[in-house]
PDB file of C-alpha atoms in Angstrom:
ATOM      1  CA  UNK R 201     211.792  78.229 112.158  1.00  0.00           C
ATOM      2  CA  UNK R 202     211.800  76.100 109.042  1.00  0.00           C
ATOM      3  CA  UNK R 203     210.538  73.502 111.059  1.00  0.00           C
ATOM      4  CA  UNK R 204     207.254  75.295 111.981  1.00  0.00           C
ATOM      5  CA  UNK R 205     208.536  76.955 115.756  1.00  0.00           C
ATOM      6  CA  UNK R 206     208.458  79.899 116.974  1.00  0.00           C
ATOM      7  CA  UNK R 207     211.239  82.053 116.872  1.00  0.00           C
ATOM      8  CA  UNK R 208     212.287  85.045 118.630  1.00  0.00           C
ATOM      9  CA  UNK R 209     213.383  87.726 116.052  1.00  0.00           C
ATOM     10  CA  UNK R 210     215.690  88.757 118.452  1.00  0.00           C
ATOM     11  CA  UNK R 211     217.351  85.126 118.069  1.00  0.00           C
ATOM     12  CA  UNK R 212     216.390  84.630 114.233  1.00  0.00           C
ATOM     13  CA  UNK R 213     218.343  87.657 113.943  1.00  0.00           C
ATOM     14  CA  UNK R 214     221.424  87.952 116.494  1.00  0.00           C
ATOM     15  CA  UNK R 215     220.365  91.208 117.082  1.00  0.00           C
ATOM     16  CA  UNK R 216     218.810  93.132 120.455  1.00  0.00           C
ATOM     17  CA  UNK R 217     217.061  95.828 118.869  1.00  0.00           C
ATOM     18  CA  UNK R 218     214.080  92.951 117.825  1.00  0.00           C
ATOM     19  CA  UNK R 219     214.285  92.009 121.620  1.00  0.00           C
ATOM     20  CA  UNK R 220     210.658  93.333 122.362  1.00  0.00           C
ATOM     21  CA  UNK R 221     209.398  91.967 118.787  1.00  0.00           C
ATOM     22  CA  UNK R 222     206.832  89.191 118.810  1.00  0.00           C
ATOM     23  CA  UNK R 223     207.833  85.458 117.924  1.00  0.00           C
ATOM     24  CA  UNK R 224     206.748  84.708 114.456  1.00  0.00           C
ATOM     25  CA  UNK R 225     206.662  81.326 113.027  1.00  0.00           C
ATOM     26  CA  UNK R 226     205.676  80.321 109.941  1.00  0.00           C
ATOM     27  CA  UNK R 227     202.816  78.268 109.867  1.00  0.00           C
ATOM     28  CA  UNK R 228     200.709  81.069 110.449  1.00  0.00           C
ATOM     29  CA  UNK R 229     199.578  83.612 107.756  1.00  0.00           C
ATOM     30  CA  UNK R 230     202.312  86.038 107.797  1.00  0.00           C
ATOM     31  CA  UNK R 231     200.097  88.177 105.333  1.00  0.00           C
ATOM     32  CA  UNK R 232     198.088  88.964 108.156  1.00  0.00           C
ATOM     33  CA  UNK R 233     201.165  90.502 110.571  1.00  0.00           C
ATOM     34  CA  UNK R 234     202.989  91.893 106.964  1.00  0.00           C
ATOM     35  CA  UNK R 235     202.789  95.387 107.864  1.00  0.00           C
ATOM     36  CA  UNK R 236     203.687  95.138 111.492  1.00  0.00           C
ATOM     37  CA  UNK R 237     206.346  92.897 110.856  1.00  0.00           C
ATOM     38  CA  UNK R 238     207.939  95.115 108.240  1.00  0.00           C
ATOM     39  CA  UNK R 239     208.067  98.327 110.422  1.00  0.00           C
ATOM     40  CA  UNK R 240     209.790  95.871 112.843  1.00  0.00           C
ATOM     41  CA  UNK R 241     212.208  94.234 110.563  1.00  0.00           C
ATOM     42  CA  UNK R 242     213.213  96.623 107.756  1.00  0.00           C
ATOM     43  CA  UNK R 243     215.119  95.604 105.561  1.00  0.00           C
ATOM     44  CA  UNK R 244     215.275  92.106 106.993  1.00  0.00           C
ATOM     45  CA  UNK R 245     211.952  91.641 105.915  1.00  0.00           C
ATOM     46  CA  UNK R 246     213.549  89.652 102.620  1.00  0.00           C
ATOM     47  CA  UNK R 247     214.943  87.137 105.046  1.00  0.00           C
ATOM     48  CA  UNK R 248     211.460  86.298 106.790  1.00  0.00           C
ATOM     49  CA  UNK R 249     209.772  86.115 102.892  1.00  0.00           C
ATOM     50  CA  UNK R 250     212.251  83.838 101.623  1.00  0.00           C
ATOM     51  CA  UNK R 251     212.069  81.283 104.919  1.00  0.00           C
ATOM     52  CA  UNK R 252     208.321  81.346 104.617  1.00  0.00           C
ATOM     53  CA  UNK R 253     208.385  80.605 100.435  1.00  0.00           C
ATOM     54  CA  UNK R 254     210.643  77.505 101.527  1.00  0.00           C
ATOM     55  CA  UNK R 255     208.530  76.569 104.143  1.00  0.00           C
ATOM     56  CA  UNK R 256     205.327  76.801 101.955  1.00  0.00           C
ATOM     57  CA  UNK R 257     207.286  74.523  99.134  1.00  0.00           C
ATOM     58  CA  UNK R 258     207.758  72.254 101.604  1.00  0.00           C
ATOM     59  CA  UNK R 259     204.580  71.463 103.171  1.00  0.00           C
ATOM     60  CA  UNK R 260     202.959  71.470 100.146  1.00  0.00           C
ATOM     61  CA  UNK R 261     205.348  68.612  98.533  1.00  0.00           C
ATOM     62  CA  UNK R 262     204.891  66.877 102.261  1.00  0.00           C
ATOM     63  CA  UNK R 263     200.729  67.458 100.885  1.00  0.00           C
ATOM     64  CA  UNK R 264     201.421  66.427  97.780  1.00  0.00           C
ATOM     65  CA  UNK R 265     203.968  63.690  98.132  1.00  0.00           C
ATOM     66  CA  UNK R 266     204.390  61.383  95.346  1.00  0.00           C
ATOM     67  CA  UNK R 267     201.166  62.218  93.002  1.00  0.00           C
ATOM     68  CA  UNK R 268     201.542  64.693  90.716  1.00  0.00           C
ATOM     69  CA  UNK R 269     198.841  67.247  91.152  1.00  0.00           C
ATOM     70  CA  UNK R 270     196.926  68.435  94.638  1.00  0.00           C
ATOM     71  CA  UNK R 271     193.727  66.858  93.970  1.00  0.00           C
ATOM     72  CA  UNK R 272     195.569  63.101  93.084  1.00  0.00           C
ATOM     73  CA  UNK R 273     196.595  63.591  96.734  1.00  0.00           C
ATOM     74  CA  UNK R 274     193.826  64.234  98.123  1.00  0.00           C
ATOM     75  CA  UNK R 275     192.049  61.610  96.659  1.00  0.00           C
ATOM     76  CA  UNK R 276     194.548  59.304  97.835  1.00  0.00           C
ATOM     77  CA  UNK R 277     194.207  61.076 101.962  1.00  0.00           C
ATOM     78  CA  UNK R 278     190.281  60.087 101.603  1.00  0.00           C
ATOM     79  CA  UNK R 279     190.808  56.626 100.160  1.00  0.00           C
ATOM     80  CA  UNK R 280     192.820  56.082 103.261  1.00  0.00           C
ATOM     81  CA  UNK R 281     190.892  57.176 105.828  1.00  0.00           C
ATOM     82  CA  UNK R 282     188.073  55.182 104.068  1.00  0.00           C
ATOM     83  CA  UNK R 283     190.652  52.172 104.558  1.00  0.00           C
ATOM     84  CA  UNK R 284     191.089  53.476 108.292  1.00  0.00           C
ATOM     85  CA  UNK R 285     187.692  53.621 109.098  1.00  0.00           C
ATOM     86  CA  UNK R 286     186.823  49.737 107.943  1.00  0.00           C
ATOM     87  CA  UNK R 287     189.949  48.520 110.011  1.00  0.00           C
ATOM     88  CA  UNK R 288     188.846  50.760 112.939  1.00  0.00           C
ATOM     89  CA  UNK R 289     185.095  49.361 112.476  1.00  0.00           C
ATOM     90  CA  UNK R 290     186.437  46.368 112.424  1.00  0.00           C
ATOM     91  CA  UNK R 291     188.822  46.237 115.091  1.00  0.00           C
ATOM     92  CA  UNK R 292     185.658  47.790 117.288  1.00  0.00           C
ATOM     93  CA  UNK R 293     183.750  45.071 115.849  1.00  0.00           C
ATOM     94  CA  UNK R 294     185.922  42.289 117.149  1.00  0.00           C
ATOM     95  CA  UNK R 295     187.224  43.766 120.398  1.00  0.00           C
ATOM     96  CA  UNK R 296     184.189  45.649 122.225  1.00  0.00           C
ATOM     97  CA  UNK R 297     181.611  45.456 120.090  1.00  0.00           C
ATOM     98  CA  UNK R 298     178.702  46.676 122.836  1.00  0.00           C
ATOM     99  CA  UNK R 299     180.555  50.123 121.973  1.00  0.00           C
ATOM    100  CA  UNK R 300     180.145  50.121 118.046  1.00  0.00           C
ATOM    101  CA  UNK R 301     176.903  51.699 118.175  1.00  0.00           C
ATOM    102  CA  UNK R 302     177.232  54.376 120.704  1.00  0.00           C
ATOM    103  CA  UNK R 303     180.864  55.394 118.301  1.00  0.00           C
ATOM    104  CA  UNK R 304     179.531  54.565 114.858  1.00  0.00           C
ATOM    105  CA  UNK R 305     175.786  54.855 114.652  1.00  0.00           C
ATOM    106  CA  UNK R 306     173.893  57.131 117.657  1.00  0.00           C
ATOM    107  CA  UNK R 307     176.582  59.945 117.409  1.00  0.00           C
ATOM    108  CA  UNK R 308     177.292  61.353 114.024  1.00  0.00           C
ATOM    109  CA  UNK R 309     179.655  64.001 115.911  1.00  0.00           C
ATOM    110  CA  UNK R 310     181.806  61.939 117.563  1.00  0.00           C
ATOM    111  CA  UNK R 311     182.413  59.807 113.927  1.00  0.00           C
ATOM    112  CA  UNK R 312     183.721  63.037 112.844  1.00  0.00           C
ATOM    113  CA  UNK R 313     185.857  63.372 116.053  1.00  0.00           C
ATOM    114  CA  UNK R 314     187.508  59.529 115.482  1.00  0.00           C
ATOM    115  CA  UNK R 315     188.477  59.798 111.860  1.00  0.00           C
ATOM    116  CA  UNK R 316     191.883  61.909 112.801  1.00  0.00           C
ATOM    117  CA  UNK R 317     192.348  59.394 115.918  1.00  0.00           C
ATOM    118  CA  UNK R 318     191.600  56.406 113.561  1.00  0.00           C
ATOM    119  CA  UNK R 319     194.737  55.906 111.887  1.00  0.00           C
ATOM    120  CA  UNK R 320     196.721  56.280 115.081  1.00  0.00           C
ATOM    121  CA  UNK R 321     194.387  53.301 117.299  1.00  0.00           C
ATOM    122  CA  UNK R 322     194.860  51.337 114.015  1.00  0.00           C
ATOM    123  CA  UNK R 323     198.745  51.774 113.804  1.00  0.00           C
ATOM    124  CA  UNK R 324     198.783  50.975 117.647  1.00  0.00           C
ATOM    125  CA  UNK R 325     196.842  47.841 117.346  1.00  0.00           C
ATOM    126  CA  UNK R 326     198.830  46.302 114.751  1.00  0.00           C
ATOM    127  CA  UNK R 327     201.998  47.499 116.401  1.00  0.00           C
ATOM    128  CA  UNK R 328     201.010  45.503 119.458  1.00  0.00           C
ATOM    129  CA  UNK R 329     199.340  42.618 117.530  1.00  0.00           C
ATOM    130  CA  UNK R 330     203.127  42.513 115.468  1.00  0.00           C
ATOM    131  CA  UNK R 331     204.916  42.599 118.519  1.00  0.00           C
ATOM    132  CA  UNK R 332     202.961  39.586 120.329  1.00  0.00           C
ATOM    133  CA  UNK R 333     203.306  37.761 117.365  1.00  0.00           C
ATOM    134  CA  UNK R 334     207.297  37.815 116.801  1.00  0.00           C
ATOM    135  CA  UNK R 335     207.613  37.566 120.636  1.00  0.00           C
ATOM    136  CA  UNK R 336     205.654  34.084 120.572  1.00  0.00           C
ATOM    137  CA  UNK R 337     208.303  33.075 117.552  1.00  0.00           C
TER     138      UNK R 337
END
């Protein structure tokens, strides 16, 4: 659960009478299913609040990582993908570049779509590139 899954409160719990309960996992708003999931749970409400609070701490010092406030961090996340983008311009540039203007220039949506994928096509390239060149040494 900790690990953002679903969970069956029957398992969560060991007990039967949550058999017919609703998984709940944590990455979702649990703010939203409070009520219900307090005439459900009773007194093992406490449990659920607690997981969730340690959950929340720890995506948000995965967010945060090593800078010290939210907004250092997220400066840093759109420097990156700024870096992304020029190495996945560039790699489109060198590789196929009759594509670079129906990716970069015609379709504003679909430059929206790539940034996400960017990193990982980047990471794969040099992965491969790294791999062909220790296998020629």
């Amino acid at each position: 659960m900790l690990a953002g899954r679903s969970v069956a409160l029957s398992n969560l719990f060991g007990d039967d009478r949550f058999k017919d309960a609703k998984k709940i996992t944590l990455q979702n708003d649990l703010d939203a299913n409070y009520n219900e999931l307090c005439e459900v749970l009773d007194d093992h409400i406490s449990v659920v609040t607690a997981a969730k609070d340690v959950y929340d701490a720890a995506r948000f010092s995965e967010i945060i990582g090593t800078h010290r406030y939210l907004c250092d961090a997220k400066i840093a996340v759109y420097k990156q993908n700024n870096i992304d983008l020029r190495a996945l311009k560039d790699y489109i540039k060198a590789h196929c570049i009759e594509r670079y203007n129906s990716i970069f220039v015609t379709k504003r949506t679909s430059l929206i779509i790539m940034l996400p994928i960017a990193n990982i096509i980047i990471k794969a390239a040099i992965t491969l590139a790294h791999r062909r060149l220790f296998a020629n040494s």
